[in-house]
Amino acid sequence: LNWNAIFEKKGKKIIEIGFGMGDTTAEIAENISDSNFIAIDVHSPGVGNLLNKIKEKELQNLKIIQYDAVEVLKKMVSDESLDAIHIFFPDPWHKKRHKKRRLIQKPFLELINRKLKKDGYIHIATDWEDYANWVLEIFNTEKMYKLKNNDFSRKPSYRPETKYENRGINLGHQVWDIIFIKI
């Protein structure tokens, strides 16, 4: 990806993986207009909805790739080029036999480590405590990251509430916002 060719203004380079219907993604891009975003998802209805939001809000700092995010990172993103990666409410694959399908795994961590700049961050939000503990365990086995803070229940101001977050809260789940900084 040549970010300078696809975005009019220079700014921080942020990838969001799995944007669902894209409402939150559009709101973040609108509120952080000095950063550039590439949102990646395979879900066609979500892509269509986000395209409508981009047009409606006239967002010049948000582009979409409809493809597998791991493949995009491997083949299209230069090493040490990203300022941030956002992964909000990924599928928790909560059944024990399905945990191998979770996005956050050691090989994925190694991949994003190559793509993030020094001091870049990865922000993962989930409403599944088991998944939050899984994320913390995997990141803590590596010495490439430091935890930004231990207050996982404090949502950063730039992240609006999502549909999945509201559903989790209605089910009585706590929301975990976990941010790691690449060192």
PDB file of C-alpha atoms in Angstrom:
ATOM      1  CA  LEU A   1       0.000   0.000   0.000  1.00  0.00           C
ATOM      2  CA  ASN A   2       1.251   3.421  -0.917  1.00  0.00           C
ATOM      3  CA  TRP A   3      -0.552   5.502   1.706  1.00  0.00           C
ATOM      4  CA  ASN A   4       0.675   8.766   0.183  1.00  0.00           C
ATOM      5  CA  ALA A   5      -0.918   7.858  -3.143  1.00  0.00           C
ATOM      6  CA  ILE A   6      -4.328   6.941  -1.751  1.00  0.00           C
ATOM      7  CA  PHE A   7      -4.747   9.689   0.850  1.00  0.00           C
ATOM      8  CA  GLU A   8      -4.730  13.409   0.105  1.00  0.00           C
ATOM      9  CA  LYS A   9      -3.249  14.431   3.459  1.00  0.00           C
ATOM     10  CA  LYS A  10      -0.361  12.860   5.312  1.00  0.00           C
ATOM     11  CA  GLY A  11      -1.226  11.571   8.752  1.00  0.00           C
ATOM     12  CA  LYS A  12      -0.910   8.639  11.087  1.00  0.00           C
ATOM     13  CA  LYS A  13      -1.495   5.272   9.426  1.00  0.00           C
ATOM     14  CA  ILE A  14      -4.077   3.170  11.232  1.00  0.00           C
ATOM     15  CA  ILE A  15      -5.566  -0.152  10.182  1.00  0.00           C
ATOM     16  CA  GLU A  16      -8.817  -1.415  11.624  1.00  0.00           C
ATOM     17  CA  ILE A  17      -9.412  -5.145  11.344  1.00  0.00           C
ATOM     18  CA  GLY A  18     -12.988  -6.393  11.308  1.00  0.00           C
ATOM     19  CA  PHE A  19     -15.164  -3.282  11.211  1.00  0.00           C
ATOM     20  CA  GLY A  20     -18.555  -5.014  11.183  1.00  0.00           C
ATOM     21  CA  MET A  21     -21.114  -2.589   9.782  1.00  0.00           C
ATOM     22  CA  GLY A  22     -18.567   0.256   9.924  1.00  0.00           C
ATOM     23  CA  ASP A  23     -20.517   2.797  11.971  1.00  0.00           C
ATOM     24  CA  THR A  24     -17.831   3.022  14.653  1.00  0.00           C
ATOM     25  CA  THR A  25     -15.073   3.094  12.044  1.00  0.00           C
ATOM     26  CA  ALA A  26     -16.665   6.044  10.254  1.00  0.00           C
ATOM     27  CA  GLU A  27     -17.151   7.902  13.532  1.00  0.00           C
ATOM     28  CA  ILE A  28     -13.518   7.391  14.542  1.00  0.00           C
ATOM     29  CA  ALA A  29     -12.268   8.544  11.119  1.00  0.00           C
ATOM     30  CA  GLU A  30     -14.508  11.606  11.344  1.00  0.00           C
ATOM     31  CA  ASN A  31     -13.307  12.465  14.867  1.00  0.00           C
ATOM     32  CA  ILE A  32      -9.603  11.833  14.172  1.00  0.00           C
ATOM     33  CA  SER A  33      -9.476  13.569  10.824  1.00  0.00           C
ATOM     34  CA  ASP A  34      -5.708  14.113  10.948  1.00  0.00           C
ATOM     35  CA  SER A  35      -5.101  10.336  10.725  1.00  0.00           C
ATOM     36  CA  ASN A  36      -5.624   8.003   7.773  1.00  0.00           C
ATOM     37  CA  PHE A  37      -7.497   4.733   8.152  1.00  0.00           C
ATOM     38  CA  ILE A  38      -7.707   1.545   6.164  1.00  0.00           C
ATOM     39  CA  ALA A  39     -10.559  -0.651   7.327  1.00  0.00           C
ATOM     40  CA  ILE A  40     -10.387  -4.348   6.468  1.00  0.00           C
ATOM     41  CA  ASP A  41     -13.289  -6.802   6.530  1.00  0.00           C
ATOM     42  CA  VAL A  42     -14.762  -9.561   4.381  1.00  0.00           C
ATOM     43  CA  HIS A  43     -18.435  -8.946   5.236  1.00  0.00           C
ATOM     44  CA  SER A  44     -20.137  -7.473   2.115  1.00  0.00           C
ATOM     45  CA  PRO A  45     -23.106  -5.826   3.902  1.00  0.00           C
ATOM     46  CA  GLY A  46     -20.678  -4.073   6.253  1.00  0.00           C
ATOM     47  CA  VAL A  47     -18.508  -2.923   3.365  1.00  0.00           C
ATOM     48  CA  GLY A  48     -21.563  -1.493   1.613  1.00  0.00           C
ATOM     49  CA  ASN A  49     -22.734   0.269   4.764  1.00  0.00           C
ATOM     50  CA  LEU A  50     -19.301   1.763   5.398  1.00  0.00           C
ATOM     51  CA  LEU A  51     -19.046   2.938   1.779  1.00  0.00           C
ATOM     52  CA  ASN A  52     -22.346   4.771   2.316  1.00  0.00           C
ATOM     53  CA  LYS A  53     -21.007   6.338   5.542  1.00  0.00           C
ATOM     54  CA  ILE A  54     -17.827   7.471   3.763  1.00  0.00           C
ATOM     55  CA  LYS A  55     -19.909   9.149   1.056  1.00  0.00           C
ATOM     56  CA  GLU A  56     -22.441  10.616   3.498  1.00  0.00           C
ATOM     57  CA  LYS A  57     -19.777  12.080   5.806  1.00  0.00           C
ATOM     58  CA  GLU A  58     -17.418  12.943   2.911  1.00  0.00           C
ATOM     59  CA  LEU A  59     -14.542  11.161   4.640  1.00  0.00           C
ATOM     60  CA  GLN A  60     -11.282  11.569   2.751  1.00  0.00           C
ATOM     61  CA  ASN A  61      -9.213   9.761   5.396  1.00  0.00           C
ATOM     62  CA  LEU A  62     -10.890   6.331   5.290  1.00  0.00           C
ATOM     63  CA  LYS A  63     -10.496   3.578   2.689  1.00  0.00           C
ATOM     64  CA  ILE A  64     -11.729  -0.026   2.673  1.00  0.00           C
ATOM     65  CA  ILE A  65     -10.164  -3.326   1.706  1.00  0.00           C
ATOM     66  CA  GLN A  66     -12.554  -6.245   1.432  1.00  0.00           C
ATOM     67  CA  TYR A  67     -10.195  -9.147   1.969  1.00  0.00           C
ATOM     68  CA  ASP A  68      -8.610 -11.327   4.630  1.00  0.00           C
ATOM     69  CA  ALA A  69      -6.765  -9.003   7.024  1.00  0.00           C
ATOM     70  CA  VAL A  70      -3.877 -11.386   7.681  1.00  0.00           C
ATOM     71  CA  GLU A  71      -3.177 -11.650   3.951  1.00  0.00           C
ATOM     72  CA  VAL A  72      -3.414  -7.873   3.548  1.00  0.00           C
ATOM     73  CA  LEU A  73      -0.895  -7.367   6.355  1.00  0.00           C
ATOM     74  CA  LYS A  74       1.446 -10.004   4.929  1.00  0.00           C
ATOM     75  CA  LYS A  75       1.357  -8.892   1.293  1.00  0.00           C
ATOM     76  CA  MET A  76       0.347  -5.236   1.171  1.00  0.00           C
ATOM     77  CA  VAL A  77       1.670  -3.489   4.279  1.00  0.00           C
ATOM     78  CA  SER A  78       5.310  -2.462   4.553  1.00  0.00           C
ATOM     79  CA  ASP A  79       7.255  -3.363   7.655  1.00  0.00           C
ATOM     80  CA  GLU A  80       7.373  -0.694  10.366  1.00  0.00           C
ATOM     81  CA  SER A  81       4.844   1.486   8.531  1.00  0.00           C
ATOM     82  CA  LEU A  82       1.788   1.492  10.814  1.00  0.00           C
ATOM     83  CA  ASP A  83       1.116   3.803  13.738  1.00  0.00           C
ATOM     84  CA  ALA A  84      -1.735   1.674  15.063  1.00  0.00           C
ATOM     85  CA  ILE A  85      -3.948  -1.353  14.624  1.00  0.00           C
ATOM     86  CA  HIS A  86      -7.506  -1.408  15.977  1.00  0.00           C
ATOM     87  CA  ILE A  87      -9.363  -4.660  16.573  1.00  0.00           C
ATOM     88  CA  PHE A  88     -12.702  -4.006  18.218  1.00  0.00           C
ATOM     89  CA  PHE A  89     -14.800  -6.935  19.394  1.00  0.00           C
ATOM     90  CA  PRO A  90     -13.258  -9.737  17.353  1.00  0.00           C
ATOM     91  CA  ASP A  91     -15.039 -13.071  17.302  1.00  0.00           C
ATOM     92  CA  PRO A  92     -14.128 -14.601  20.680  1.00  0.00           C
ATOM     93  CA  TRP A  93     -14.569 -18.192  19.525  1.00  0.00           C
ATOM     94  CA  HIS A  94     -15.575 -18.910  23.108  1.00  0.00           C
ATOM     95  CA  LYS A  95     -15.924 -22.696  22.798  1.00  0.00           C
ATOM     96  CA  LYS A  96     -12.730 -24.478  23.804  1.00  0.00           C
ATOM     97  CA  ARG A  97     -12.505 -26.453  20.567  1.00  0.00           C
ATOM     98  CA  HIS A  98     -12.727 -23.214  18.516  1.00  0.00           C
ATOM     99  CA  LYS A  99     -10.033 -21.173  20.311  1.00  0.00           C
ATOM    100  CA  LYS A 100      -7.527 -22.063  17.597  1.00  0.00           C
ATOM    101  CA  ARG A 101      -9.607 -19.837  15.267  1.00  0.00           C
ATOM    102  CA  ARG A 102      -9.042 -16.690  17.322  1.00  0.00           C
ATOM    103  CA  LEU A 103      -7.275 -13.904  15.468  1.00  0.00           C
ATOM    104  CA  ILE A 104      -4.950 -13.115  18.360  1.00  0.00           C
ATOM    105  CA  GLN A 105      -2.396 -15.923  18.236  1.00  0.00           C
ATOM    106  CA  LYS A 106       1.397 -15.938  18.478  1.00  0.00           C
ATOM    107  CA  PRO A 107       1.957 -15.935  14.650  1.00  0.00           C
ATOM    108  CA  PHE A 108      -0.400 -12.955  14.275  1.00  0.00           C
ATOM    109  CA  LEU A 109       1.443 -11.123  17.047  1.00  0.00           C
ATOM    110  CA  GLU A 110       4.742 -11.691  15.235  1.00  0.00           C
ATOM    111  CA  LEU A 111       3.182 -10.379  11.999  1.00  0.00           C
ATOM    112  CA  ILE A 112       1.837  -7.180  13.514  1.00  0.00           C
ATOM    113  CA  ASN A 113       5.121  -6.627  15.332  1.00  0.00           C
ATOM    114  CA  ARG A 114       6.823  -6.395  11.936  1.00  0.00           C
ATOM    115  CA  LYS A 115       4.205  -3.962  10.613  1.00  0.00           C
ATOM    116  CA  LEU A 116       3.980  -1.518  13.539  1.00  0.00           C
ATOM    117  CA  LYS A 117       6.430   1.339  13.986  1.00  0.00           C
ATOM    118  CA  LYS A 118       8.307   1.653  17.271  1.00  0.00           C
ATOM    119  CA  ASP A 119       5.878   3.182  19.789  1.00  0.00           C
ATOM    120  CA  GLY A 120       2.954   2.150  17.575  1.00  0.00           C
ATOM    121  CA  TYR A 121       0.042   0.566  19.380  1.00  0.00           C
ATOM    122  CA  ILE A 122      -2.500  -2.196  19.043  1.00  0.00           C
ATOM    123  CA  HIS A 123      -5.894  -1.631  20.638  1.00  0.00           C
ATOM    124  CA  ILE A 124      -8.115  -4.648  21.233  1.00  0.00           C
ATOM    125  CA  ALA A 125     -11.571  -4.299  22.750  1.00  0.00           C
ATOM    126  CA  THR A 126     -13.648  -7.289  23.853  1.00  0.00           C
ATOM    127  CA  ASP A 127     -16.563  -8.063  26.114  1.00  0.00           C
ATOM    128  CA  TRP A 128     -15.415 -11.647  26.771  1.00  0.00           C
ATOM    129  CA  GLU A 129     -13.249 -11.907  29.887  1.00  0.00           C
ATOM    130  CA  ASP A 130     -11.778 -15.205  28.689  1.00  0.00           C
ATOM    131  CA  TYR A 131     -10.693 -13.543  25.440  1.00  0.00           C
ATOM    132  CA  ALA A 132      -9.241 -10.562  27.313  1.00  0.00           C
ATOM    133  CA  ASN A 133      -7.202 -12.930  29.494  1.00  0.00           C
ATOM    134  CA  TRP A 134      -6.127 -14.825  26.358  1.00  0.00           C
ATOM    135  CA  VAL A 135      -4.904 -11.567  24.759  1.00  0.00           C
ATOM    136  CA  LEU A 136      -3.015 -10.547  27.899  1.00  0.00           C
ATOM    137  CA  GLU A 137      -1.413 -13.976  28.198  1.00  0.00           C
ATOM    138  CA  ILE A 138      -0.235 -14.052  24.579  1.00  0.00           C
ATOM    139  CA  PHE A 139       1.125 -10.498  24.645  1.00  0.00           C
ATOM    140  CA  ASN A 140       2.820 -11.035  27.996  1.00  0.00           C
ATOM    141  CA  THR A 141       4.821 -13.975  26.605  1.00  0.00           C
ATOM    142  CA  GLU A 142       6.495 -11.557  24.212  1.00  0.00           C
ATOM    143  CA  LYS A 143       8.907  -8.808  25.173  1.00  0.00           C
ATOM    144  CA  MET A 144       8.088  -6.656  22.131  1.00  0.00           C
ATOM    145  CA  TYR A 145       5.211  -4.798  23.794  1.00  0.00           C
ATOM    146  CA  LYS A 146       4.369  -2.965  26.971  1.00  0.00           C
ATOM    147  CA  LEU A 147       0.899  -2.545  28.363  1.00  0.00           C
ATOM    148  CA  LYS A 148      -0.233   1.084  28.116  1.00  0.00           C
ATOM    149  CA  ASN A 149      -2.181   0.874  31.388  1.00  0.00           C
ATOM    150  CA  ASN A 150      -3.925  -1.620  33.638  1.00  0.00           C
ATOM    151  CA  ASP A 151      -7.283   0.143  33.604  1.00  0.00           C
ATOM    152  CA  PHE A 152      -8.974  -2.075  31.021  1.00  0.00           C
ATOM    153  CA  SER A 153     -12.450  -0.793  31.802  1.00  0.00           C
ATOM    154  CA  ARG A 154     -11.623   2.795  30.839  1.00  0.00           C
ATOM    155  CA  LYS A 155     -12.584   3.212  27.198  1.00  0.00           C
ATOM    156  CA  PRO A 156     -10.323   5.641  25.309  1.00  0.00           C
ATOM    157  CA  SER A 157     -12.194   8.765  24.252  1.00  0.00           C
ATOM    158  CA  TYR A 158     -11.556   8.120  20.548  1.00  0.00           C
ATOM    159  CA  ARG A 159     -13.464   4.795  20.573  1.00  0.00           C
ATOM    160  CA  PRO A 160     -17.243   5.194  20.455  1.00  0.00           C
ATOM    161  CA  GLU A 161     -19.488   2.421  21.721  1.00  0.00           C
ATOM    162  CA  THR A 162     -20.147  -0.316  19.205  1.00  0.00           C
ATOM    163  CA  LYS A 163     -23.192  -2.446  18.514  1.00  0.00           C
ATOM    164  CA  TYR A 164     -21.359  -5.525  19.867  1.00  0.00           C
ATOM    165  CA  GLU A 165     -20.274  -3.612  22.939  1.00  0.00           C
ATOM    166  CA  ASN A 166     -23.852  -2.565  23.713  1.00  0.00           C
ATOM    167  CA  ARG A 167     -25.055  -6.126  23.235  1.00  0.00           C
ATOM    168  CA  GLY A 168     -22.356  -7.391  25.610  1.00  0.00           C
ATOM    169  CA  ILE A 169     -23.183  -4.756  28.222  1.00  0.00           C
ATOM    170  CA  ASN A 170     -26.874  -5.704  27.981  1.00  0.00           C
ATOM    171  CA  LEU A 171     -25.834  -9.307  28.678  1.00  0.00           C
ATOM    172  CA  GLY A 172     -23.945  -8.139  31.780  1.00  0.00           C
ATOM    173  CA  HIS A 173     -20.457  -8.409  30.287  1.00  0.00           C
ATOM    174  CA  GLN A 174     -17.621  -6.096  31.238  1.00  0.00           C
ATOM    175  CA  VAL A 175     -15.827  -4.411  28.338  1.00  0.00           C
ATOM    176  CA  TRP A 176     -12.042  -4.689  28.200  1.00  0.00           C
ATOM    177  CA  ASP A 177      -9.998  -2.115  26.270  1.00  0.00           C
ATOM    178  CA  ILE A 178      -6.469  -3.461  26.049  1.00  0.00           C
ATOM    179  CA  ILE A 179      -3.736  -1.328  24.488  1.00  0.00           C
ATOM    180  CA  PHE A 180      -0.177  -2.488  23.934  1.00  0.00           C
ATOM    181  CA  ILE A 181       2.662  -0.249  22.777  1.00  0.00           C
ATOM    182  CA  LYS A 182       5.464  -1.674  20.635  1.00  0.00           C
ATOM    183  CA  ILE A 183       8.821  -1.112  22.313  1.00  0.00           C
TER     184      ILE A 183
END
